[in-house]
Amino acid sequence: MKHTPRFQLHLLAGAAAAVALGLAASAAQAATFNWNTGTFTAGVTAPSPLVAADILNIGAGSFKFFDGGVSNFTSAGTVNWNADELYFQNGVAVVNTGLWNATSDNQMIYNGGAATSFTNNGIFRKSAGAGSTTINNSVGFVNNGTLNAQAGTIAFAGGSVFNAGSVFSGAGVVGMVSGTNTFNGSFTSSNLVLAGGIHQGNAAVVGGAVAFTGGMLSGSWGVAAGQTLNGVTGGFKFLDGASTVLTNNGTVAWNTTDFLYLQNGATLRNQALFVANQNTSVVYNGGAAPTFENTAAGTVRAAAGVTLNLNAGIGFVNNGGVLDAAAGGAIRYNGATFNAGTSFTGAGSNVAAGNNSFNGSFTSGNLVLESGMHSGSGAVFNATTRWTGGTLAGTWAVAAGQTLRGETGNFKFIEGAATVVTNLGTIAWNTSDLLYLQSGGTLRNQALFVANQNTSVAYNGGAATTFENTAAGTVRAAAGVTLNINSGAGFVNNAGTLDAAAGAAIRYNGGSTFNAGTNFTGAGSNVAAGNNTWNGSFTSANLVLESGGHSGSSALMNGTTGWTGGSLGGTWTVAAGQTLRGQGGGFKFIDGAGTVVTNLGTIAWDTIDLLLMQSAGTLNNQGLFVANQSTTVAYNGGAATVFNNSASGTVRAAAGVALGIGAGAGLVNNAGVLNAQAGGSITYSGGTVFNAGSQYTGAGSNVAAGNNSWNGGFTSANLVLQSGTHSGNNAVVNGTARYTGGTLAGTWQVGAAQTLTVGTGNFKFIDGSTTVVTNKGLVAVSTNDFIFMTNGATLANQGTLNFSANGGVVYNGGAGPSFVNTGLIVKSGAAGTTTIGDTLAFNNLGTVDVQAGTLALPSNFTNNGTLKGNGTYSVSGTLSNAGTVAPGASPGTLSLTGSYAQAAGGSFAVELQSVSTHDLFNITGTAALGGTLAISCFAACSLAVGDVVTILDSVGDLSGSFSSVSLSGFASGAFNVIYDTVADRVQLQVTQAVTAAVPEPGTTALWLAGLGALGYVARRRRG
């Protein structure tokens, strides 16, 4: 080694003063030393310590050693390390308190022996060389000063220690490249790169900016407020160890796609900003569970367009911090825990893509629940959260005014016996994906659940689930959307609103329960399409009962409900003023022994579909049941059913509509109204019971076409007894009824001043030994059909029986019937024959008036009443008159086909007005006279003495004479009675002129020889 001249001076004996002067001079002048090879020797190679003004140049040459066995080295000056490696050995200690300047790419190398050290308390600089100046492992580098890389890299390969106050600076790089390097306390960096090896921290705090390109952070680390740790592309990057805690109070900026690996219980605690500026992941890499905690002061951010994955196992816990995904960016969570106060922000997405936990209230501007298990513990959604997949478990709530949006993605589940999702805001289902409830999960809607696309809420197995819509809740299908609430979902509507907008439908496919207060609203349809249950009163603008079993428990319909199919079971009521509409669709049943449907409002049947009654079901109509299309209420099997129309009830067939009440339907009309409007009809096909007070109204027809029963009086404007057996129990016709066919049985009565019209149709029978048909009004027979009396039946006419056509009343077998007339029987029309048949036991105690055609009387008929008219009576054999025969109708000619015999108690009554206007009785058979001749003046009588009037003319022999003559309106002795047995006629010869009726006070019997006698007879009453 070459020494400077100062070290070449030779000591001179006895020259102490000169030596002293020489040392003083060296202290005042800068000295430069050069070391090119060999072992550093203090005082030989250079002084130690090297003073501040001195320079040691370490140049190129051979090997150079710092050897503790020779000397240590301390420098307060400048060391220019220009070339070659430096070897440290045998416990050497090098201390730099000045400037150590590496001007080339070189190395410090441990070369054996006791541990060495290089302590930098000054500036360690690399001022030149584009490569690396490397401090190798075991050199024992300790930094308390500044590491200044102005060019290239100062690289530490392990074993180095950086104490508090260390400064990393320069345009180059200070890099930890391998081995274990230790950082104690706070340091400042503008260019530190953690590139490889173990970066051991002991309360290490980053000041400035540090690049983390690789290696392992271990121990305790911090990023100071306002300072930055940059993740940069390089090697693997780890946080490792149970005692490892990286606390960020500044910024951790991850500017690389390289993953950050957490392992062996390490902790990353973010109290400021952790930002991913490139797509990357934080990944669990084994060992004890690590923790990535974002505190209330912390923000984890994915920059614009960047995806940050926080993977399963890293133990991500957000304790009230901000999770910010910028536009186009995403943070994806798997295995994370989000505690109360968490805030999901940004124009991008925070994506829960694994099994994550949410505790307490959080705010979401962009949270997406994508997949996995979303476990909640008092979790509360604030702002808007998107749910594209995965399972909600535990306790969840959507806060008032906030939104959970179901969106297209994966399967979505609410699962678990302890799972309750409560909606106080809005759940907006914007996807066709199904919402699955399973294993006892509960969805409780207390605000708005709205389906904006066609979808279903479906049961997916396990214990029974619950979807509850409370009184404050609304379940809505948006316009044009179909929402299915499927069987097993456990839908329970507790007084909430079910709203289907225009063109939309909510379909309840089974298992739904609608409790009191339920409100079905909207311009669309709420459709019950399975086995559902209604409890108590509900309001409907659009409920449709479509199919399945509709089970009611005191179910009360308000508003309008449509019924297109399915069975009503249990107890149902249509409230007063409200409407149940039967509409086209499937079969409709009222079914079950405990089923009672009570109508206090309107049941409007707007379809041709049948209403089927079965298995003891009951329909109680106390309002209006109206058929607006032709249809039938029919029995469909099982125990007997009941259709009860009460006194306040009306069953109506609208204009032109045919309503059938089928046999077995069990209609009982309890004083109700049966109204068939113009062109319409209600047909009772059998089994119907009409109790007292029944009212048949309308311009159409009520048609009894089966075996039906009538009890007591009823009022009819349009009842038609058409076919079957019409069983009466003191049945009384009031108003007008028609009888076109079938059998009258039991006790019937046509009320006084009321009408039963008998018209053309089917066979007509009055049948049975206990059958009594009593007419106190008008029975108008307008048909040629016969009325057949059989088996001992009784017909009692106490009013008017009017035959306007041919036909009649005839016997048809069995015990002889009875036909008693105490009123008026009229044949008022038709040129043919009306027959009162043989074997009827016909007894006329009233009046029979034949005004047209022929009335055929039973063979050898005995008249006990009055026979009158202008027509013809016919009789097989002889008509025996024990009553009155009165020809004419003021006055006229009466004919008899058959013979005539007048008994002693009989009367032949004639009216006279003039020679040309008078009564005449023409008989085709014989005439045997007796009894009384009653002569009356008709109107203004005008007869001259000598006038002869024929009053009886028989084709057969005339015999006998009247035993007495009574006069009414004539003076005594006005007539001679002439019995002309040659011409077989009876004539009256006028003996006193008559110009007006002269009432006389008495009656005198005439001798049988024909002598006239005086008499007075009151004018006979006309029937």
Short mmCIF file of C-alpha atoms in Angstrom, two decimals, residues 449-677:
data_model
loop_
_atom_site.label_atom_id
_atom_site.label_comp_id
_atom_site.label_asym_id
_atom_site.label_seq_id
_atom_site.Cartn_x
_atom_site.Cartn_y
_atom_site.Cartn_z
CA PHE A 449 -91.36 -6.65 -2.20
CA VAL A 450 -91.66 -5.98 -5.94
CA ALA A 451 -91.06 -8.33 -8.86
CA ASN A 452 -89.96 -6.36 -11.92
CA GLN A 453 -89.47 -9.46 -14.06
CA ASN A 454 -91.27 -12.80 -14.30
CA THR A 455 -90.05 -14.94 -11.42
CA SER A 456 -91.00 -17.25 -8.56
CA VAL A 457 -90.56 -17.52 -4.83
CA ALA A 458 -90.06 -21.27 -4.45
CA TYR A 459 -89.65 -23.84 -1.67
CA ASN A 460 -86.44 -25.83 -2.09
CA GLY A 461 -86.62 -28.51 0.61
CA GLY A 462 -85.94 -29.04 4.28
CA ALA A 463 -88.06 -27.77 7.15
CA ALA A 464 -91.12 -25.64 6.36
CA THR A 465 -90.31 -22.10 5.31
CA THR A 466 -92.18 -18.81 5.80
CA PHE A 467 -92.72 -15.82 3.54
CA GLU A 468 -94.69 -13.37 5.70
CA ASN A 469 -96.20 -10.17 4.35
CA THR A 470 -97.21 -8.08 7.36
CA ALA A 471 -99.91 -5.44 7.68
CA ALA A 472 -97.36 -2.79 6.65
CA GLY A 473 -96.09 -4.86 3.74
CA THR A 474 -96.81 -4.84 0.02
CA VAL A 475 -95.97 -7.66 -2.37
CA ARG A 476 -96.16 -6.34 -5.92
CA ALA A 477 -95.89 -7.62 -9.47
CA ALA A 478 -94.93 -4.74 -11.74
CA ALA A 479 -96.80 -4.04 -14.99
CA GLY A 480 -96.79 -7.06 -17.29
CA VAL A 481 -94.93 -9.26 -14.79
CA THR A 482 -95.92 -12.65 -13.35
CA LEU A 483 -94.78 -13.42 -9.81
CA ASN A 484 -95.29 -17.01 -8.64
CA ILE A 485 -95.51 -17.79 -4.92
CA ASN A 486 -94.97 -21.50 -5.13
CA SER A 487 -96.29 -24.32 -3.01
CA GLY A 488 -94.24 -24.83 0.15
CA ALA A 489 -92.85 -21.30 0.25
CA GLY A 490 -95.07 -20.84 3.30
CA PHE A 491 -96.51 -17.54 2.19
CA VAL A 492 -98.56 -15.91 4.96
CA ASN A 493 -100.21 -12.57 4.32
CA ASN A 494 -100.94 -10.88 7.65
CA ALA A 495 -103.19 -8.01 6.56
CA GLY A 496 -100.67 -6.84 3.96
CA THR A 497 -101.26 -5.58 0.42
CA LEU A 498 -100.87 -7.85 -2.61
CA ASP A 499 -100.63 -5.57 -5.63
CA ALA A 500 -100.61 -6.72 -9.26
CA ALA A 501 -100.14 -3.83 -11.68
CA ALA A 502 -101.73 -3.62 -15.14
CA GLY A 503 -101.13 -6.81 -17.14
CA ALA A 504 -99.39 -8.40 -14.17
CA ALA A 505 -100.23 -11.38 -11.99
CA ILE A 506 -99.24 -12.72 -8.61
CA ARG A 507 -99.91 -16.46 -8.60
CA TYR A 508 -100.26 -18.37 -5.34
CA ASN A 509 -99.53 -21.96 -6.31
CA GLY A 510 -100.37 -23.58 -2.99
CA GLY A 511 -99.72 -23.34 0.71
CA SER A 512 -100.40 -19.62 1.00
CA THR A 513 -102.39 -18.26 3.95
CA PHE A 514 -104.26 -14.97 3.72
CA ASN A 515 -105.19 -13.65 7.15
CA ALA A 516 -107.69 -10.97 8.14
CA GLY A 517 -107.02 -7.58 6.59
CA THR A 518 -105.42 -8.89 3.41
CA ASN A 519 -105.79 -6.42 0.53
CA PHE A 520 -105.68 -7.64 -3.09
CA THR A 521 -105.13 -4.57 -5.31
CA GLY A 522 -104.07 -3.44 -8.76
CA ALA A 523 -105.22 -3.49 -12.38
CA GLY A 524 -103.72 -6.96 -12.84
CA SER A 525 -104.64 -10.22 -11.11
CA ASN A 526 -103.93 -11.97 -7.82
CA VAL A 527 -104.40 -15.63 -8.77
CA ALA A 528 -105.00 -18.44 -6.27
CA ALA A 529 -103.77 -21.41 -8.30
CA GLY A 530 -103.23 -24.06 -5.61
CA ASN A 531 -104.44 -25.14 -2.19
CA ASN A 532 -104.51 -21.89 -0.24
CA THR A 533 -106.22 -20.67 2.95
CA TRP A 534 -108.18 -17.52 3.84
CA ASN A 535 -108.83 -16.48 7.45
CA GLY A 536 -111.16 -13.60 8.23
CA SER A 537 -112.06 -10.55 6.19
CA PHE A 538 -110.10 -9.43 3.12
CA THR A 539 -110.52 -6.81 0.39
CA SER A 540 -110.17 -7.66 -3.26
CA ALA A 541 -110.01 -5.60 -6.41
CA ASN A 542 -108.50 -8.43 -8.45
CA LEU A 543 -108.34 -11.76 -6.61
CA VAL A 544 -108.98 -14.73 -8.90
CA LEU A 545 -109.70 -18.14 -7.39
CA GLU A 546 -108.32 -20.24 -10.24
CA SER A 547 -107.67 -23.79 -9.08
CA GLY A 548 -106.94 -26.02 -6.10
CA GLY A 549 -108.67 -25.96 -2.74
CA HIS A 550 -109.68 -22.50 -1.52
CA SER A 551 -110.03 -23.12 2.23
CA GLY A 552 -111.86 -20.51 4.23
CA SER A 553 -112.09 -19.94 7.97
CA SER A 554 -114.71 -17.22 8.40
CA ALA A 555 -113.32 -15.84 5.15
CA LEU A 556 -115.13 -12.62 4.25
CA MET A 557 -114.89 -11.26 0.69
CA ASN A 558 -114.90 -7.48 0.28
CA GLY A 559 -114.59 -5.81 -3.10
CA THR A 560 -114.70 -8.05 -6.18
CA THR A 561 -113.29 -11.57 -6.39
CA GLY A 562 -113.14 -13.67 -9.55
CA TRP A 563 -113.66 -17.44 -9.38
CA THR A 564 -112.41 -19.36 -12.40
CA GLY A 565 -111.84 -22.78 -10.85
CA GLY A 566 -111.10 -24.92 -7.82
CA SER A 567 -113.05 -25.76 -4.67
CA LEU A 568 -114.42 -23.48 -2.00
CA GLY A 569 -114.05 -25.29 1.31
CA GLY A 570 -114.68 -24.21 4.89
CA THR A 571 -116.63 -21.06 5.73
CA TRP A 572 -116.87 -18.22 3.23
CA THR A 573 -118.98 -15.06 3.06
CA VAL A 574 -119.47 -12.49 0.30
CA ALA A 575 -119.99 -9.27 2.25
CA ALA A 576 -122.98 -7.00 1.65
CA GLY A 577 -122.46 -4.81 -1.41
CA GLN A 578 -119.51 -6.95 -2.57
CA THR A 579 -119.15 -9.38 -5.48
CA LEU A 580 -117.88 -12.88 -6.23
CA ARG A 581 -117.70 -13.38 -10.00
CA GLY A 582 -117.80 -16.86 -11.52
CA GLN A 583 -115.63 -16.68 -14.64
CA GLY A 584 -114.49 -18.98 -17.42
CA GLY A 585 -111.81 -21.48 -16.51
CA GLY A 586 -111.82 -24.82 -14.75
CA PHE A 587 -114.33 -26.75 -12.70
CA LYS A 588 -115.74 -24.90 -9.71
CA PHE A 589 -116.84 -26.72 -6.58
CA ILE A 590 -118.46 -25.99 -3.24
CA ASP A 591 -117.22 -29.02 -1.38
CA GLY A 592 -117.24 -30.59 2.06
CA ALA A 593 -119.48 -31.31 5.03
CA GLY A 594 -118.18 -28.26 6.89
CA THR A 595 -118.29 -25.98 3.88
CA VAL A 596 -120.75 -23.08 4.05
CA VAL A 597 -120.59 -20.28 1.49
CA THR A 598 -122.81 -17.36 2.49
CA ASN A 599 -123.62 -14.63 0.00
CA LEU A 600 -124.67 -11.29 1.51
CA GLY A 601 -123.70 -9.38 -1.62
CA THR A 602 -123.58 -10.63 -5.22
CA ILE A 603 -122.42 -13.86 -6.78
CA ALA A 604 -122.32 -13.00 -10.49
CA TRP A 605 -121.90 -16.09 -12.68
CA ASP A 606 -120.36 -14.75 -15.89
CA THR A 607 -119.48 -18.09 -17.45
CA ILE A 608 -121.04 -21.20 -18.95
CA ASP A 609 -118.95 -23.27 -16.52
CA LEU A 610 -120.99 -25.28 -14.06
CA LEU A 611 -121.06 -24.57 -10.35
CA LEU A 612 -120.66 -28.02 -8.83
CA MET A 613 -121.99 -28.82 -5.36
CA GLN A 614 -120.63 -31.92 -3.68
CA SER A 615 -120.00 -33.82 -0.45
CA ALA A 616 -122.48 -31.90 1.73
CA GLY A 617 -121.32 -28.42 0.67
CA THR A 618 -123.71 -25.54 1.41
CA LEU A 619 -124.39 -22.30 -0.47
CA ASN A 620 -126.47 -19.79 1.52
CA ASN A 621 -127.67 -16.99 -0.71
CA GLN A 622 -128.87 -13.97 1.25
CA GLY A 623 -128.02 -11.45 -1.45
CA LEU A 624 -128.01 -11.80 -5.26
CA PHE A 625 -126.94 -14.88 -7.17
CA VAL A 626 -127.11 -13.91 -10.85
CA ALA A 627 -126.28 -15.99 -13.91
CA ASN A 628 -125.08 -13.70 -16.70
CA GLN A 629 -124.41 -16.63 -19.01
CA SER A 630 -126.24 -19.89 -19.45
CA THR A 631 -125.00 -22.35 -16.85
CA THR A 632 -126.02 -24.90 -14.22
CA VAL A 633 -125.68 -25.32 -10.47
CA ALA A 634 -125.15 -29.08 -10.35
CA TYR A 635 -124.73 -31.82 -7.77
CA ASN A 636 -121.44 -33.67 -8.23
CA GLY A 637 -121.55 -36.54 -5.73
CA GLY A 638 -121.02 -37.34 -2.09
CA ALA A 639 -123.38 -36.45 0.74
CA ALA A 640 -126.42 -34.29 -0.03
CA THR A 641 -125.69 -30.63 -0.72
CA VAL A 642 -127.70 -27.49 0.07
CA PHE A 643 -128.25 -24.35 -1.98
CA ASN A 644 -130.34 -22.16 0.31
CA ASN A 645 -131.93 -18.99 -1.05
CA SER A 646 -133.17 -17.10 2.00
CA ALA A 647 -135.96 -14.55 2.32
CA SER A 648 -133.49 -11.76 1.54
CA GLY A 649 -131.94 -13.66 -1.35
CA THR A 650 -132.47 -13.44 -5.09
CA VAL A 651 -131.45 -16.06 -7.62
CA ARG A 652 -131.52 -14.46 -11.07
CA ALA A 653 -131.10 -15.46 -14.67
CA ALA A 654 -130.16 -12.37 -16.65
CA ALA A 655 -131.91 -11.49 -19.92
CA GLY A 656 -131.59 -14.29 -22.45
CA VAL A 657 -129.73 -16.57 -20.00
CA ALA A 658 -130.67 -20.14 -19.05
CA LEU A 659 -129.74 -21.06 -15.47
CA GLY A 660 -130.17 -24.69 -14.47
CA ILE A 661 -130.52 -25.86 -10.87
CA GLY A 662 -129.51 -29.48 -11.27
CA ALA A 663 -131.07 -32.47 -9.57
CA GLY A 664 -129.36 -32.99 -6.24
CA ALA A 665 -127.99 -29.46 -6.00
CA GLY A 666 -130.30 -29.17 -3.00
CA LEU A 667 -131.82 -25.79 -3.73
CA VAL A 668 -134.08 -24.71 -0.88
CA ASN A 669 -135.83 -21.44 -1.51
CA ASN A 670 -136.79 -19.98 1.85
CA ALA A 671 -139.06 -17.14 0.81
CA GLY A 672 -136.41 -15.80 -1.55
CA VAL A 673 -136.82 -14.30 -5.01
CA LEU A 674 -136.28 -16.40 -8.13
CA ASN A 675 -135.93 -13.88 -10.93
CA ALA A 676 -135.74 -14.79 -14.62
CA GLN A 677 -135.39 -11.73 -16.78
#
